[in-house]
Amino acid sequence: MNKSKVLILHENIKSKIELEELGLHLLKKYKFEFLDMNNFSENNLEEYDFIIFDSYENNIFEILKKNIHKIILSVNISREERPSDYIKRGISNFLLKPYSLKEIRLVLDKLKESTFIKSEAEENRLKFYTLMDNIPYMAWFKNKNSQYMTVNNEFKEHCGKEFDIIKGRDDEFVWDGMIGENCKEYDLKVMTERKQLVFNEVIPGKKGYKQFNIYKVPVVDTNDNVLGTMGIAKDITDLKNKDVKFDILLENMPFAVFTKNRVGDIIQSNKPFYDLAGQNKVLTLKEEDFLGAEHKESINIEDNDVILHKKNISLVRTLKTKNGEKIVETFKSPIIDISGEVIGIVCTMRDVTEMKNQEARIKKMAYTDSLTGLSNRRGLYNFIESELLIKEDDITIMFLDLDNFKNLNDNFGHQHGDEILIEFGEDLKKICKDGFISRIGGDEFVIVWKGKTTKDTIIENADKIVDILAGKKIKFTKLSASIGIVTGNTGEENVDDLLIKGDLALYKAKNQGKNQYVFYNKDLDKKRCLNEDIEQDLRNALEKDEFELYYQPQYCCDKNLVGLEALLRWNNDKYRTVPIIDIINIMEKSVLIDEVGDFIIKSAFKFSKDINENRKDKVIVSVNISAVQIMKYNFVRNIKNIIVSTSVSPDCIGIEITETVLLQNIEENMLKIQELKELGIKISLDDFGTGYSAFNYLVKLPLTNLKIDKSFVFGMKDSEEYRTLVKLCIDTAHALNLKIVAEGVETIEDLNILKSMKADYIQGYLFSKPISKQEILDKIL
């Protein structure tokens, strides 16, 4: 196999090393060579199939411009380079930095395929014009307005005009007014009725008056839109009788043609017919003799339809020949004598085997996941439409999602992840061999069983899938599966509704801790509907002024006020029983968290500014920050803008984050937190002890306070172990020069224990529950 040669123009040795370390040698279809841009010369560029332009240099690009079809330009997104800046220069092929081997292979394969297709198209174009100019007939293409777009040499010789004069002109002009209007009518008929038209016409030209037998057909694109007409005109001037004329036309048709009488005997045929049908010339032959006796009844029905209704029909059927099966497109038209009586049928057959096979290949590619060989999302929907919507049937759908697959990809690379998906797909085929299996996303699979399937069978299959990922194979040891299952009947329920229900069950399995399967039940749908109602009403809550902040005071052990934690309240009676944390979770899954989050921060900061304006001992007003908020690229800038707009002093405000939020992208989040702390903002780590609580990151974090989770405080009265843990948290915080806030303090006993351990601040119902802004102003300040 010949390898495609790829030249990589790099800017320095580091770029070369990075590319080599990707494992380019694994791409067996390509041979890579490197060249420093400083040593670039345009000599011998033609020997390379593709050129990867690792760093854009305008002077080199101008040299390469004539070969722009083979250039692949690298774009560094991190430096805010945009492909659109280069597309204007004519570049259409890109690689994104940082490189991945898979992306290089995909881009090269795509460009290689595109180059091949262009080459093949150009070759076909040359063949077409060669054929056009070498057939002994006038041939042409016209657009929808009956204007000539292409003509052959025979046409130009007879009309006496060159193509640059003919192009875009109609018959009236081309034939000097001798013919025109009737040709346009024929063109319109062909395009309107979308069928071939054969007629005779006398056309005067440079060769004198000539009679032509003209064959016109509509030209349609792949979307079945009519683009114009194609015509072939054979000079039949010297033919003296109708039979001779027909025989000559028949033999020169580029496809198989035969005529039958009213009883079905084939009376005339051309050589392409015998070649296609694989028959020898015999005295009597019927259509079923080469199609097969099983087609006799349908042939009779077709012929009677043509004869009785005097109409054309077209069909596609399979033809068995000695060279194997062929797919042929057949047209049947009535032969009508001068009295209007149908005296026979003319049939044309065109071999469309390759075209149909190509369509089948394209369809398979469209419906198949290229990695695993399973059906893809489009294939799943095609299966649903073709197999499930046409009849009432029982159905079981299993949604499957691989847990922690992203981590596996990040830690071991996408190539390893692809290998896992391929092997897992093979295992699914073995386990669910009686089901339709599809991979609809990166690590998402859907399996569908038609007909009666017992719950025990489905559970057995689900257990086998979970077991595969439970250490039975070394490759799968870091994975587990969350599975959602739904059953129903296509006659009773919409399939789309079943898919939604299966997805709900999968989501429930993930929420319950993953590595398990959950069957859909109505409670899941109730929760989904409730969540949808909540989300819809949340969208109007700000306009209706339904949101309010309550504040829970934080005190020193001697009940001196030191801080207030802002807590959101939604004044909507419909959802009074829904925990606020569930409502916040719904906001985080939509864009609402941005708008509502800004409302909370602005309101709390403004309140802090108001209460601290003339106060000697400052009261810190803190807000809780979610993962969605801190992950925003403009999080810090947004906080700074709110500080400016509310005129609050940064040393009077605080933000509270949880370990889970912080650790989602710890390095980047630490930088954001550090920037805020340098402004004077107090930083508290909330729910300390319930997450990882690892000292190695605790030392690095730019914190002000640690907040001990209330579950530890609740356990102190009855458990020595909890008291030990709380004491350890307090001592650790003090060793790191951090203050401790103990949450959930509800009894004097709790307070005394924490005092003895030298806790800094207390928060809980012993001193105060969360109260409104007005109560803070009236009773506490």
GROMACS .gro file of N, CA and C in nm, residues 102 105-106 109 363-379 418 421-422 426 429 438-441:
model
   90
  102LYS      N    1  -0.560   1.129   1.709
  102LYS     CA    2  -0.687   1.097   1.645
  102LYS      C    3  -0.730   1.209   1.552
  105ARG      N    4  -0.520   1.207   1.234
  105ARG     CA    5  -0.563   1.101   1.143
  105ARG      C    6  -0.694   1.140   1.073
  106LEU      N    7  -0.792   1.194   1.150
  106LEU     CA    8  -0.921   1.228   1.091
  106LEU      C    9  -0.907   1.335   0.984
  109ASP      N   10  -0.724   1.183   0.682
  109ASP     CA   11  -0.812   1.090   0.611
  109ASP      C   12  -0.918   1.166   0.532
  363LYS      N   13  -2.589   0.473   0.330
  363LYS     CA   14  -2.692   0.461   0.433
  363LYS      C   15  -2.637   0.390   0.556
  364LYS      N   16  -2.559   0.284   0.530
  364LYS     CA   17  -2.501   0.209   0.643
  364LYS      C   18  -2.407   0.298   0.723
  365MET      N   19  -2.324   0.376   0.650
  365MET     CA   20  -2.233   0.468   0.720
  365MET      C   21  -2.311   0.571   0.801
  366ALA      N   22  -2.422   0.618   0.747
  366ALA     CA   23  -2.501   0.719   0.816
  366ALA      C   24  -2.565   0.665   0.943
  367TYR      N   25  -2.594   0.534   0.944
  367TYR     CA   26  -2.664   0.474   1.057
  367TYR      C   27  -2.574   0.394   1.150
  368THR      N   28  -2.444   0.394   1.124
  368THR     CA   29  -2.353   0.310   1.201
  368THR      C   30  -2.248   0.394   1.273
  369ASP      N   31  -2.221   0.360   1.398
  369ASP     CA   32  -2.114   0.423   1.475
  369ASP      C   33  -1.981   0.373   1.422
  370SER      N   34  -1.898   0.464   1.374
  370SER     CA   35  -1.774   0.424   1.306
  370SER      C   36  -1.675   0.357   1.401
  371LEU      N   37  -1.685   0.385   1.531
  371LEU     CA   38  -1.588   0.328   1.626
  371LEU      C   39  -1.624   0.185   1.664
  372THR      N   40  -1.747   0.162   1.709
  372THR     CA   41  -1.785   0.032   1.764
  372THR      C   42  -1.853  -0.059   1.662
  373GLY      N   43  -1.899  -0.002   1.551
  373GLY     CA   44  -1.975  -0.082   1.456
  373GLY      C   45  -2.120  -0.102   1.495
  374LEU      N   46  -2.160  -0.049   1.611
  374LEU     CA   47  -2.300  -0.054   1.653
  374LEU      C   48  -2.378   0.055   1.578
  375SER      N   49  -2.509   0.049   1.588
  375SER     CA   50  -2.590   0.157   1.531
  375SER      C   51  -2.563   0.286   1.610
  376ASN      N   52  -2.574   0.399   1.540
  376ASN     CA   53  -2.557   0.527   1.607
  376ASN      C   54  -2.694   0.586   1.640
  377ARG      N   55  -2.698   0.710   1.683
  377ARG     CA   56  -2.825   0.773   1.721
  377ARG      C   57  -2.922   0.775   1.603
  378ARG      N   58  -2.871   0.808   1.483
  378ARG     CA   59  -2.957   0.811   1.366
  378ARG      C   60  -3.010   0.670   1.336
  379GLY      N   61  -2.923   0.569   1.356
  379GLY     CA   62  -2.965   0.431   1.336
  379GLY      C   63  -3.074   0.390   1.434
  418ASP      N   64  -1.116   0.468   2.345
  418ASP     CA   65  -1.178   0.407   2.227
  418ASP      C   66  -1.170   0.255   2.234
  421LEU      N   67  -1.438   0.131   2.462
  421LEU     CA   68  -1.571   0.137   2.402
  421LEU      C   69  -1.591   0.024   2.301
  422ILE      N   70  -1.488  -0.005   2.223
  422ILE     CA   71  -1.498  -0.113   2.124
  422ILE      C   72  -1.522  -0.247   2.194
  426GLU      N   73  -1.859  -0.499   2.205
  426GLU     CA   74  -1.860  -0.641   2.173
  426GLU      C   75  -1.925  -0.721   2.285
  429LYS      N   76  -2.298  -0.697   2.265
  429LYS     CA   77  -2.355  -0.783   2.161
  429LYS      C   78  -2.376  -0.925   2.214
  438SER      N   79  -2.735   0.023   2.030
  438SER     CA   80  -2.684   0.143   1.964
  438SER      C   81  -2.598   0.222   2.061
  439ARG      N   82  -2.498   0.290   2.005
  439ARG     CA   83  -2.417   0.385   2.081
  439ARG      C   84  -2.457   0.523   2.034
  440ILE      N   85  -2.522   0.600   2.124
  440ILE     CA   86  -2.582   0.727   2.082
  440ILE      C   87  -2.498   0.847   2.120
  441GLY      N   88  -2.389   0.824   2.194
  441GLY     CA   89  -2.301   0.934   2.234
  441GLY      C   90  -2.167   0.879   2.277
   0.00000   0.00000   0.00000
